Amino acid sequence: MNLFVVDDEIHALNYLSSVLKETYPHSEVLSFSKTKDALLKAKDVKCDVAFLDIRMDEKNGIQLARELKDINGDT
């Protein structure tokens, strides 16, 4: 299972990523501080679950969720 974590606050991104890696050791945790990087990766790697910050500089988490869902409807 591939877990995407997207947050423009580095401390929050690192913390949630580390918690997920401990909780789901057999899953791939992919961390992004920029929404565009997450979208590019989602075109190559299936995003099963996305943990998204709602307020980010580039776009909000709701917009990003919609775009991830457009790339892979099973996200």
CSV table of C-alpha atoms in Angstrom, one decimal:
chain,number,residue,atom,x,y,z
A,1,MET,CA,0.0,0.0,0.0
A,2,ASN,CA,1.3,3.5,-0.9
A,3,LEU,CA,0.6,6.3,1.6
A,4,PHE,CA,1.0,9.9,0.4
A,5,VAL,CA,1.6,12.6,3.0
A,6,VAL,CA,1.5,16.2,1.8
A,7,ASP,CA,2.1,19.1,4.1
A,8,ASP,CA,4.0,22.4,3.6
A,9,GLU,CA,5.0,22.5,7.2
A,10,ILE,CA,8.1,20.3,7.4
A,11,HIS,CA,7.8,19.4,11.1
A,12,ALA,CA,4.2,18.1,10.6
A,13,LEU,CA,5.2,16.3,7.5
A,14,ASN,CA,8.1,14.5,9.1
A,15,TYR,CA,6.2,13.7,12.2
A,16,LEU,CA,3.2,12.1,10.4
A,17,SER,CA,5.5,10.3,8.0
A,18,SER,CA,7.4,8.7,10.9
A,19,VAL,CA,4.2,7.7,12.7
A,20,LEU,CA,2.9,6.1,9.5
A,21,LYS,CA,6.1,4.3,8.9
A,22,GLU,CA,6.0,2.8,12.4
A,23,THR,CA,2.3,2.0,12.2
A,24,TYR,CA,2.4,0.5,8.7
A,25,PRO,CA,5.9,-1.0,8.3
A,26,HIS,CA,5.0,-2.9,5.1
A,27,SER,CA,3.6,0.2,3.3
A,28,GLU,CA,5.5,2.7,1.3
A,29,VAL,CA,5.2,6.2,2.8
A,30,LEU,CA,5.8,9.0,0.3
A,31,SER,CA,6.2,12.5,1.7
A,32,PHE,CA,5.8,15.8,-0.2
A,33,SER,CA,6.1,19.4,0.9
A,34,LYS,CA,4.8,20.6,-2.5
A,35,THR,CA,1.5,19.6,-4.0
A,36,LYS,CA,2.9,19.6,-7.6
A,37,ASP,CA,5.4,16.9,-6.6
A,38,ALA,CA,2.7,14.7,-5.1
A,39,LEU,CA,0.6,15.0,-8.3
A,40,LEU,CA,3.6,14.1,-10.5
A,41,LYS,CA,4.4,11.1,-8.4
A,42,ALA,CA,0.7,10.0,-8.4
A,43,LYS,CA,1.0,9.6,-12.2
A,44,ASP,CA,3.8,7.0,-11.7
A,45,VAL,CA,2.9,5.4,-8.4
A,46,LYS,CA,-0.6,4.5,-7.3
A,47,CYS,CA,-1.7,6.5,-4.2
A,48,ASP,CA,-3.8,4.2,-2.0
A,49,VAL,CA,-4.3,6.7,0.9
A,50,ALA,CA,-3.5,10.4,1.1
A,51,PHE,CA,-3.0,12.3,4.3
A,52,LEU,CA,-3.3,16.0,3.2
A,53,ASP,CA,-2.9,19.3,5.0
A,54,ILE,CA,-5.9,21.4,4.3
A,55,ARG,CA,-4.2,24.8,4.2
A,56,MET,CA,-1.1,24.9,2.0
A,57,ASP,CA,0.5,27.7,0.0
A,58,GLU,CA,0.1,26.2,-3.4
A,59,LYS,CA,-3.4,24.8,-3.2
A,60,ASN,CA,-5.6,23.5,-0.5
A,61,GLY,CA,-5.9,19.8,0.5
A,62,ILE,CA,-9.4,19.5,-0.8
A,63,GLN,CA,-8.3,20.6,-4.3
A,64,LEU,CA,-5.4,18.2,-4.1
A,65,ALA,CA,-7.6,15.4,-3.1
A,66,ARG,CA,-9.8,16.0,-6.1
A,67,GLU,CA,-6.9,15.9,-8.4
A,68,LEU,CA,-5.4,12.8,-6.9
A,69,LYS,CA,-8.8,11.2,-7.3
A,70,ASP,CA,-8.9,12.2,-10.9
A,71,ILE,CA,-5.5,10.5,-11.5
A,72,ASN,CA,-6.6,7.3,-9.6
A,73,GLY,CA,-10.3,6.9,-8.8
A,74,ASP,CA,-9.4,4.3,-6.1
A,75,THR,CA,-7.4,6.8,-3.9
